[in-house]
Amino acid sequence: MQRIDEQIRFAAEAGLLKGVLRQTMLTRPARRENSAEHSWHLGIMALALAEYAPADTDLGRVIAMLLVHDLVEIDAGDLFVYADEEQQAQQRTAERAAADRIFALLPGGQAASLRGLWDEFEERATHEARFARALDRLQPMLANLEAGGGTWREHGVTADQVLAKARLIEDGSKTLGSYARELVRQAVRRGILAPAAR
Amino acid sequence: MQRIDEQIRFAAEAGLLKGVLRQTMLTRPARRENSAEHSWHLGIMALALAEYAPADTDLGRVIAMLLVHDLVEIDAGDLFVYADEEQQAQQRTAERAAADRIFALLPGGQAASLRGLWDEFEERATHEARFARALDRLQPMLANLEAGGGTWREHGVTADQVLAKARLIEDGSKTLGSYARELVRQAVRRGILAPAAR
């Protein structure tokens, strides 16, 4: 196969992400969100919220990471953020196998470079990865607020649990972390998020 | 409204693009494509096909442009690429009005900067815009090939018409232009694209 045929084949395979449904319920249109449009939305958020990234953050790298971060779900599916530890461990194994297969569709050097973006996102060791992860955590919170509760209501999630997950937002951006905590307080006041498990 | 509230409001409004359906029929999942996931797919293609952009192309700018290029469809809807000239003129007017409204949701400087990306894409004067436009033209061709004809069959589009539209691909990337012409020849040989109007 020619180099360009491999690249086009990778792009076609990537397109399958449009068929992977997430837990997130959209309001308009009222349906579950797929992981491709979710990834796009994170890219838009990166552009709109760039100024809240730490100084010297390479925004192009953040966005590239966001574009590829969910490709592994083509094989591994999407796991709900509140799944238990055993499910999460299984998911990590499945996602690594998926990354091995999917990025390897590209020619060698390029496969390593895009796989590197995925690894970086997972490892959360750089400013870029932490900011990308913060956006990935913030977006479903915004969707739940818009939906008047969304997956929080559906799965009986409480404010404590949301705040625990929101630590990753703080870790990527102080401002977005504070903003997220304020959103949780609002949601509790509005009665669309239970304060704590009883 | 605080600056960050305006930015979050813009991101929420942008999310409506998930509800804008394009002509393109996807194969897996078998349904029409929406403009948000389409924009994401173009970002992935930009990463995979970056080497075919002219030298000195700023890939980060190409991707940012691709992320925002269809936002105007939230108000103006998507127009089929083979619509007649009168419809296209009306569409351009509607899209400019949409751009005026949607980008203005952002704080001043940022509104101008993201609106600038949209204008740049439309004007097709820079390497970055031409490469972005090339990808935007190439992606539905790939979808039609995958679908065994797709919108070409559905609307009785011929190879001449596809080749005329493919000039924009050539204009953004010599290699992708040649590749697209080869795809058209293949489609004619496979009998999924009529050679010319009779």
GROMACS .gro file of C-alpha atoms in nm:
model
  396
    1MET     CA    1   0.000   0.000   0.000
    2GLN     CA    2   0.123   0.351  -0.075
    3ARG     CA    3   0.191   0.589   0.210
    4ILE     CA    4  -0.109   0.809   0.125
    5ASP     CA    5  -0.338   0.504   0.101
    6GLU     CA    6  -0.240   0.410   0.456
    7GLN     CA    7  -0.314   0.762   0.575
    8ILE     CA    8  -0.652   0.767   0.405
    9ARG     CA    9  -0.727   0.421   0.547
   10PHE     CA   10  -0.648   0.556   0.896
   11ALA     CA   11  -0.879   0.853   0.839
   12ALA     CA   12  -1.159   0.620   0.725
   13GLU     CA   13  -1.113   0.396   1.029
   14ALA     CA   14  -1.114   0.702   1.255
   15GLY     CA   15  -1.454   0.791   1.111
   16LEU     CA   16  -1.604   0.495   1.300
   17LEU     CA   17  -1.579   0.707   1.615
   18LYS     CA   18  -1.901   0.876   1.494
   19GLY     CA   19  -2.077   0.553   1.590
   20VAL     CA   20  -1.946   0.534   1.949
   21LEU     CA   21  -2.208   0.667   2.191
   22ARG     CA   22  -2.121   0.829   2.522
   23GLN     CA   23  -2.332   0.850   2.838
   24THR     CA   24  -2.377   1.225   2.790
   25MET     CA   25  -2.727   1.326   2.687
   26LEU     CA   26  -2.742   1.629   2.461
   27THR     CA   27  -3.034   1.871   2.494
   28ARG     CA   28  -3.051   2.006   2.139
   29PRO     CA   29  -3.051   1.768   1.957
   30ALA     CA   30  -3.202   1.551   2.237
   31ARG     CA   31  -2.997   1.233   2.200
   32ARG     CA   32  -2.681   1.074   2.330
   33GLU     CA   33  -2.357   1.233   2.220
   34ASN     CA   34  -2.107   1.043   2.007
   35SER     CA   35  -1.734   1.054   2.072
   36ALA     CA   36  -1.645   1.222   1.741
   37GLU     CA   37  -1.865   1.528   1.796
   38HIS     CA   38  -1.757   1.530   2.163
   39SER     CA   39  -1.392   1.552   2.051
   40TRP     CA   40  -1.479   1.839   1.818
   41HIS     CA   41  -1.658   2.022   2.097
   42LEU     CA   42  -1.348   1.993   2.315
   43GLY     CA   43  -1.147   2.151   2.034
   44ILE     CA   44  -1.389   2.445   2.026
   45MET     CA   45  -1.364   2.477   2.403
   46ALA     CA   46  -0.985   2.476   2.379
   47LEU     CA   47  -1.005   2.772   2.140
   48ALA     CA   48  -1.258   2.960   2.354
   49LEU     CA   49  -1.091   2.890   2.691
   50ALA     CA   50  -0.724   2.893   2.586
   51GLU     CA   51  -0.636   3.181   2.815
   52TYR     CA   52  -0.701   2.963   3.124
   53ALA     CA   53  -0.424   2.719   3.032
   54PRO     CA   54  -0.094   2.759   3.220
   55ALA     CA   55   0.156   2.999   3.059
   56ASP     CA   56   0.356   2.846   2.769
   57THR     CA   57   0.091   2.585   2.691
   58ASP     CA   58   0.111   2.481   2.324
   59LEU     CA   59  -0.254   2.511   2.220
   60GLY     CA   60  -0.199   2.334   1.888
   61ARG     CA   61  -0.073   2.032   2.076
   62VAL     CA   62  -0.370   2.046   2.316
   63ILE     CA   63  -0.610   2.043   2.023
   64ALA     CA   64  -0.427   1.764   1.838
   65MET     CA   65  -0.444   1.558   2.157
   66LEU     CA   66  -0.815   1.625   2.194
   67LEU     CA   67  -0.880   1.519   1.835
   68VAL     CA   68  -0.718   1.176   1.885
   69HIS     CA   69  -0.784   1.111   2.256
   70ASP     CA   70  -1.098   0.899   2.207
   71LEU     CA   71  -0.999   0.705   1.892
   72VAL     CA   72  -0.934   0.396   2.107
   73GLU     CA   73  -1.307   0.384   2.182
   74ILE     CA   74  -1.362   0.252   1.828
   75ASP     CA   75  -1.249  -0.084   1.970
   76ALA     CA   76  -1.289  -0.035   2.345
   77GLY     CA   77  -1.615   0.164   2.365
   78ASP     CA   78  -1.679   0.448   2.605
   79LEU     CA   79  -1.677   0.381   2.980
   80PHE     CA   80  -1.886   0.592   3.217
   81VAL     CA   81  -1.662   0.816   3.428
   82TYR     CA   82  -1.814   0.672   3.750
   83ALA     CA   83  -1.748   0.306   3.660
   84ASP     CA   84  -1.581   0.104   3.938
   85GLU     CA   85  -1.205   0.044   3.960
   86GLU     CA   86  -1.217  -0.308   3.816
   87GLN     CA   87  -1.408  -0.189   3.508
   88GLN     CA   88  -1.165   0.100   3.471
   89ALA     CA   89  -0.864  -0.134   3.482
   90GLN     CA   90  -1.020  -0.356   3.213
   91GLN     CA   91  -1.094  -0.047   3.008
   92ARG     CA   92  -0.732   0.071   3.026
   93THR     CA   93  -0.611  -0.268   2.897
   94ALA     CA   94  -0.864  -0.262   2.613
   95GLU     CA   95  -0.770   0.095   2.523
   96ARG     CA   96  -0.399   0.018   2.504
   97ALA     CA   97  -0.471  -0.273   2.268
   98ALA     CA   98  -0.690  -0.042   2.060
   99ALA     CA   99  -0.416   0.221   2.044
  100ASP     CA  100  -0.170  -0.047   1.930
  101ARG     CA  101  -0.400  -0.141   1.644
  102ILE     CA  102  -0.542   0.192   1.533
  103PHE     CA  103  -0.235   0.418   1.528
  104ALA     CA  104  -0.040   0.140   1.354
  105LEU     CA  105  -0.261   0.191   1.048
  106LEU     CA  106  -0.046   0.500   0.979
  107PRO     CA  107   0.305   0.490   0.829
  108GLY     CA  108   0.575   0.427   1.094
  109GLY     CA  109   0.699   0.771   1.203
  110GLN     CA  110   0.352   0.918   1.193
  111ALA     CA  111   0.204   0.625   1.386
  112ALA     CA  112   0.455   0.688   1.664
  113SER     CA  113   0.387   1.061   1.669
  114LEU     CA  114   0.005   1.033   1.690
  115ARG     CA  115   0.029   0.744   1.935
  116GLY     CA  116   0.257   0.973   2.137
  117LEU     CA  117  -0.025   1.229   2.160
  118TRP     CA  118  -0.258   0.962   2.296
  119ASP     CA  119   0.000   0.842   2.550
  120GLU     CA  120   0.066   1.200   2.657
  121PHE     CA  121  -0.305   1.260   2.717
  122GLU     CA  122  -0.328   0.941   2.925
  123GLU     CA  123  -0.013   1.012   3.128
  124ARG     CA  124  -0.115   1.364   3.220
  125ALA     CA  125   0.245   1.471   3.275
  126THR     CA  126   0.255   1.786   3.057
  127HIS     CA  127   0.070   2.118   3.080
  128GLU     CA  128  -0.089   2.036   2.746
  129ALA     CA  129  -0.222   1.698   2.858
  130ARG     CA  130  -0.352   1.838   3.188
  131PHE     CA  131  -0.534   2.121   3.016
  132ALA     CA  132  -0.681   1.879   2.759
  133ARG     CA  133  -0.798   1.649   3.041
  134ALA     CA  134  -0.953   1.944   3.223
  135LEU     CA  135  -1.166   2.027   2.918
  136ASP     CA  136  -1.262   1.661   2.878
  137ARG     CA  137  -1.394   1.664   3.237
  138LEU     CA  138  -1.563   2.003   3.215
  139GLN     CA  139  -1.763   1.940   2.898
  140PRO     CA  140  -1.996   1.667   3.036
  141MET     CA  141  -2.061   1.883   3.346
  142LEU     CA  142  -2.182   2.162   3.120
  143ALA     CA  143  -2.400   1.915   2.930
  144ASN     CA  144  -2.554   1.789   3.256
  145LEU     CA  145  -2.630   2.143   3.370
  146GLU     CA  146  -2.790   2.221   3.034
  147ALA     CA  147  -2.994   1.900   3.055
  148GLY     CA  148  -3.119   1.985   3.407
  149GLY     CA  149  -2.931   1.694   3.563
  150GLY     CA  150  -2.856   1.453   3.276
  151THR     CA  151  -2.637   1.158   3.374
  152TRP     CA  152  -2.613   1.289   3.734
  153ARG     CA  153  -2.983   1.226   3.782
  154GLU     CA  154  -2.992   0.915   3.569
  155HIS     CA  155  -2.718   0.744   3.772
  156GLY     CA  156  -2.782   0.907   4.112
  157VAL     CA  157  -2.444   1.081   4.113
  158THR     CA  158  -2.385   1.322   4.405
  159ALA     CA  159  -2.198   1.651   4.438
  160ASP     CA  160  -1.914   1.481   4.633
  161GLN     CA  161  -1.853   1.246   4.344
  162VAL     CA  162  -1.862   1.527   4.089
  163LEU     CA  163  -1.622   1.734   4.298
  164ALA     CA  164  -1.382   1.440   4.326
  165LYS     CA  165  -1.378   1.409   3.945
  166ALA     CA  166  -1.343   1.786   3.913
  167ARG     CA  167  -0.999   1.771   4.078
  168LEU     CA  168  -0.865   1.684   3.736
  169ILE     CA  169  -1.004   2.016   3.609
  170GLU     CA  170  -0.822   2.209   3.884
  171ASP     CA  171  -0.508   2.015   3.796
  172GLY     CA  172  -0.521   2.144   3.435
  173SER     CA  173  -0.640   2.498   3.503
  174LYS     CA  174  -0.692   2.685   3.831
  175THR     CA  175  -0.958   2.907   3.677
  176LEU     CA  176  -1.153   2.624   3.519
  177GLY     CA  177  -1.125   2.430   3.846
  178SER     CA  178  -1.286   2.715   4.043
  179TYR     CA  179  -1.546   2.757   3.771
  180ALA     CA  180  -1.634   2.387   3.789
  181ARG     CA  181  -1.672   2.397   4.167
  182GLU     CA  182  -1.905   2.693   4.130
  183LEU     CA  183  -2.109   2.499   3.873
  184VAL     CA  184  -2.147   2.214   4.122
  185ARG     CA  185  -2.271   2.457   4.389
  186GLN     CA  186  -2.520   2.602   4.140
  187ALA     CA  187  -2.641   2.256   4.045
  188VAL     CA  188  -2.700   2.167   4.411
  189ARG     CA  189  -2.887   2.497   4.468
  190ARG     CA  190  -3.102   2.431   4.162
  191GLY     CA  191  -3.183   2.086   4.299
  192ILE     CA  192  -3.051   1.902   3.993
  193LEU     CA  193  -2.758   1.744   4.180
  194ALA     CA  194  -2.791   1.574   4.520
  195PRO     CA  195  -2.543   1.721   4.775
  196ALA     CA  196  -2.406   1.389   4.908
  197ALA     CA  197  -2.484   1.019   4.935
  198ARG     CA  198  -2.698   0.930   5.237
  199MET     CA  199  -2.177   3.870   3.223
  200GLN     CA  200  -1.825   3.772   3.316
  201ARG     CA  201  -1.571   3.702   3.045
  202ILE     CA  202  -1.563   3.327   3.119
  203ASP     CA  203  -1.943   3.308   3.117
  204GLU     CA  204  -1.943   3.456   2.767
  205GLN     CA  205  -1.687   3.200   2.655
  206ILE     CA  206  -1.883   2.910   2.805
  207ARG     CA  207  -2.202   3.048   2.646
  208PHE     CA  208  -2.026   3.050   2.308
  209ALA     CA  209  -1.913   2.689   2.359
  210ALA     CA  210  -2.270   2.585   2.449
  211GLU     CA  211  -2.408   2.760   2.140
  212ALA     CA  212  -2.142   2.594   1.924
  213GLY     CA  213  -2.269   2.257   2.049
  214LEU     CA  214  -2.585   2.308   1.843
  215LEU     CA  215  -2.377   2.220   1.537
  216LYS     CA  216  -2.425   1.855   1.641
  217GLY     CA  217  -2.783   1.893   1.524
  218VAL     CA  218  -2.703   2.025   1.175
  219LEU     CA  219  -2.726   1.743   0.921
  220ARG     CA  220  -2.522   1.735   0.602
  221GLN     CA  221  -2.603   1.559   0.274
  222THR     CA  222  -2.320   1.310   0.331
  223MET     CA  223  -2.441   0.958   0.414
  224LEU     CA  224  -2.214   0.767   0.649
  225THR     CA  225  -2.176   0.391   0.606
  226ARG     CA  226  -2.095   0.290   0.965
  227PRO     CA  227  -2.302   0.417   1.138
  228ALA     CA  228  -2.548   0.425   0.842
  229ARG     CA  229  -2.700   0.771   0.879
  230ARG     CA  230  -2.646   1.127   0.766
  231GLU     CA  231  -2.340   1.301   0.900
  232ASN     CA  232  -2.369   1.607   1.124
  233SER     CA  233  -2.149   1.911   1.083
  234ALA     CA  234  -1.979   1.880   1.424
  235GLU     CA  235  -1.846   1.528   1.365
  236HIS     CA  236  -1.761   1.627   1.007
  237SER     CA  237  -1.546   1.912   1.142
  238TRP     CA  238  -1.373   1.672   1.380
  239HIS     CA  239  -1.305   1.430   1.095
  240LEU     CA  240  -1.141   1.709   0.896
  241GLY     CA  241  -0.915   1.777   1.196
  242ILE     CA  242  -0.808   1.412   1.199
  243MET     CA  243  -0.745   1.428   0.823
  244ALA     CA  244  -0.533   1.741   0.871
  245LEU     CA  245  -0.315   1.549   1.118
  246ALA     CA  246  -0.289   1.241   0.895
  247LEU     CA  247  -0.233   1.430   0.567
  248ALA     CA  248  -0.031   1.727   0.697
  249GLU     CA  249   0.271   1.645   0.481
  250TYR     CA  250   0.075   1.724   0.162
  251ALA     CA  251   0.021   2.087   0.263
  252PRO     CA  252   0.251   2.343   0.097
  253ALA     CA  253   0.579   2.409   0.280
  254ASP     CA  254   0.547   2.650   0.577
  255THR     CA  255   0.178   2.577   0.630
  256ASP     CA  256   0.082   2.639   0.994
  257LEU     CA  257  -0.105   2.317   1.076
  258GLY     CA  258  -0.241   2.451   1.406
  259ARG     CA  259  -0.408   2.733   1.215
  260VAL     CA  260  -0.549   2.488   0.956
  261ILE     CA  261  -0.704   2.281   1.235
  262ALA     CA  262  -0.843   2.583   1.423
  263MET     CA  263  -1.002   2.697   1.095
  264LEU     CA  264  -1.153   2.352   1.037
  265LEU     CA  265  -1.300   2.346   1.388
  266VAL     CA  266  -1.488   2.675   1.337
  267HIS     CA  267  -1.556   2.669   0.961
  268ASP     CA  268  -1.909   2.528   0.983
  269LEU     CA  269  -2.036   2.709   1.296
  270VAL     CA  270  -2.240   2.943   1.076
  271GLU     CA  271  -2.455   2.645   0.977
  272ILE     CA  272  -2.616   2.662   1.323
  273ASP     CA  273  -2.821   2.949   1.176
  274ALA     CA  274  -2.779   2.902   0.801
  275GLY     CA  275  -2.796   2.521   0.770
  276ASP     CA  276  -2.584   2.315   0.534
  277LEU     CA  277  -2.614   2.366   0.159
  278PHE     CA  278  -2.541   2.083  -0.084
  279VAL     CA  279  -2.218   2.152  -0.273
  280TYR     CA  280  -2.402   2.117  -0.609
  281ALA     CA  281  -2.672   2.373  -0.527
  282ASP     CA  282  -2.729   2.635  -0.800
  283GLU     CA  283  -2.567   2.979  -0.802
  284GLU     CA  284  -2.874   3.162  -0.670
  285GLN     CA  285  -2.902   2.928  -0.371
  286GLN     CA  286  -2.530   2.965  -0.309
  287ALA     CA  287  -2.553   3.344  -0.309
  288GLN     CA  288  -2.841   3.333  -0.058
  289GLN     CA  289  -2.639   3.090   0.152
  290ARG     CA  290  -2.340   3.324   0.160
  291THR     CA  291  -2.558   3.609   0.286
  292ALA     CA  292  -2.714   3.388   0.555
  293GLU     CA  293  -2.372   3.262   0.661
  294ARG     CA  294  -2.229   3.610   0.700
  295ALA     CA  295  -2.522   3.708   0.921
  296ALA     CA  296  -2.468   3.390   1.123
  297ALA     CA  297  -2.099   3.466   1.165
  298ASP     CA  298  -2.189   3.817   1.286
  299ARG     CA  299  -2.414   3.671   1.554
  300ILE     CA  300  -2.224   3.361   1.666
  301PHE     CA  301  -1.867   3.489   1.698
  302ALA     CA  302  -1.997   3.801   1.875
  303LEU     CA  303  -2.099   3.580   2.169
  304LEU     CA  304  -1.729   3.581   2.259
  305PRO     CA  305  -1.549   3.872   2.432
  306GLY     CA  306  -1.431   4.138   2.184
  307GLY     CA  307  -1.073   4.049   2.092
  308GLN     CA  308  -1.145   3.680   2.085
  309ALA     CA  309  -1.458   3.730   1.875
  310ALA     CA  310  -1.249   3.911   1.615
  311SER     CA  311  -0.980   3.645   1.618
  312LEU     CA  312  -1.214   3.346   1.571
  313ARG     CA  313  -1.424   3.536   1.318
  314GLY     CA  314  -1.094   3.602   1.140
  315LEU     CA  315  -1.039   3.227   1.108
  316TRP     CA  316  -1.381   3.189   0.948
  317ASP     CA  317  -1.320   3.478   0.707
  318GLU     CA  318  -0.981   3.334   0.617
  319PHE     CA  319  -1.136   2.996   0.536
  320GLU     CA  320  -1.398   3.164   0.316
  321GLU     CA  321  -1.151   3.391   0.135
  322ARG     CA  322  -0.911   3.110   0.050
  323ALA     CA  323  -0.617   3.349   0.020
  324THR     CA  324  -0.366   3.174   0.250
  325HIS     CA  325  -0.194   2.834   0.226
  326GLU     CA  326  -0.371   2.739   0.547
  327ALA     CA  327  -0.717   2.822   0.416
  328ARG     CA  328  -0.654   2.647   0.083
  329PHE     CA  329  -0.534   2.332   0.252
  330ALA     CA  330  -0.832   2.338   0.491
  331ARG     CA  331  -1.070   2.380   0.196
  332ALA     CA  332  -0.902   2.092   0.013
  333LEU     CA  333  -0.971   1.861   0.307
  334ASP     CA  334  -1.331   1.985   0.327
  335ARG     CA  335  -1.379   1.886  -0.038
  336LEU     CA  336  -1.195   1.557  -0.014
  337GLN     CA  337  -1.379   1.414   0.286
  338PRO     CA  338  -1.727   1.381   0.125
  339MET     CA  339  -1.566   1.217  -0.181
  340LEU     CA  340  -1.417   0.952   0.047
  341ALA     CA  341  -1.756   0.905   0.215
  342ASN     CA  342  -1.925   0.860  -0.125
  343LEU     CA  343  -1.668   0.601  -0.232
  344GLU     CA  344  -1.715   0.415   0.096
  345ALA     CA  345  -2.093   0.426   0.052
  346GLY     CA  346  -2.071   0.288  -0.304
  347GLY     CA  347  -2.195   0.612  -0.457
  348GLY     CA  348  -2.370   0.800  -0.175
  349THR     CA  349  -2.483   1.150  -0.269
  350TRP     CA  350  -2.340   1.109  -0.623
  351ARG     CA  351  -2.599   0.839  -0.695
  352GLU     CA  352  -2.872   1.000  -0.495
  353HIS     CA  353  -2.847   1.330  -0.685
  354GLY     CA  354  -2.726   1.196  -1.025
  355VAL     CA  355  -2.395   1.378  -0.997
  356THR     CA  356  -2.143   1.299  -1.276
  357ALA     CA  357  -1.764   1.269  -1.286
  358ASP     CA  358  -1.734   1.606  -1.468
  359GLN     CA  359  -1.912   1.780  -1.184
  360VAL     CA  360  -1.701   1.606  -0.921
  361LEU     CA  361  -1.382   1.694  -1.107
  362ALA     CA  362  -1.490   2.058  -1.131
  363LYS     CA  363  -1.537   2.068  -0.751
  364ALA     CA  364  -1.208   1.883  -0.703
  365ARG     CA  365  -1.017   2.180  -0.848
  366LEU     CA  366  -1.034   2.329  -0.500
  367ILE     CA  367  -0.846   2.024  -0.372
  368GLU     CA  368  -0.569   2.074  -0.629
  369ASP     CA  369  -0.558   2.437  -0.527
  370GLY     CA  370  -0.481   2.344  -0.165
  371SER     CA  371  -0.251   2.050  -0.229
  372LYS     CA  372  -0.104   1.914  -0.553
  373THR     CA  373  -0.080   1.562  -0.408
  374LEU     CA  374  -0.432   1.555  -0.271
  375GLY     CA  375  -0.557   1.697  -0.603
  376SER     CA  376  -0.400   1.412  -0.801
  377TYR     CA  377  -0.527   1.165  -0.545
  378ALA     CA  378  -0.881   1.300  -0.579
  379ARG     CA  379  -0.871   1.276  -0.959
  380GLU     CA  380  -0.758   0.915  -0.926
  381LEU     CA  381  -1.050   0.848  -0.688
  382VAL     CA  382  -1.291   0.985  -0.949
  383ARG     CA  383  -1.145   0.754  -1.216
  384GLN     CA  384  -1.178   0.460  -0.978
  385ALA     CA  385  -1.539   0.550  -0.901
  386VAL     CA  386  -1.621   0.564  -1.273
  387ARG     CA  387  -1.452   0.226  -1.332
  388ARG     CA  388  -1.645   0.075  -1.040
  389GLY     CA  389  -1.965   0.209  -1.195
  390ILE     CA  390  -2.064   0.411  -0.887
  391LEU     CA  391  -2.017   0.747  -1.061
  392ALA     CA  392  -2.156   0.826  -1.408
  393PRO     CA  393  -1.879   0.956  -1.641
  394ALA     CA  394  -2.070   1.260  -1.776
  395ALA     CA  395  -2.419   1.402  -1.818
  396ARG     CA  396  -2.593   1.281  -2.135
   0.00000   0.00000   0.00000
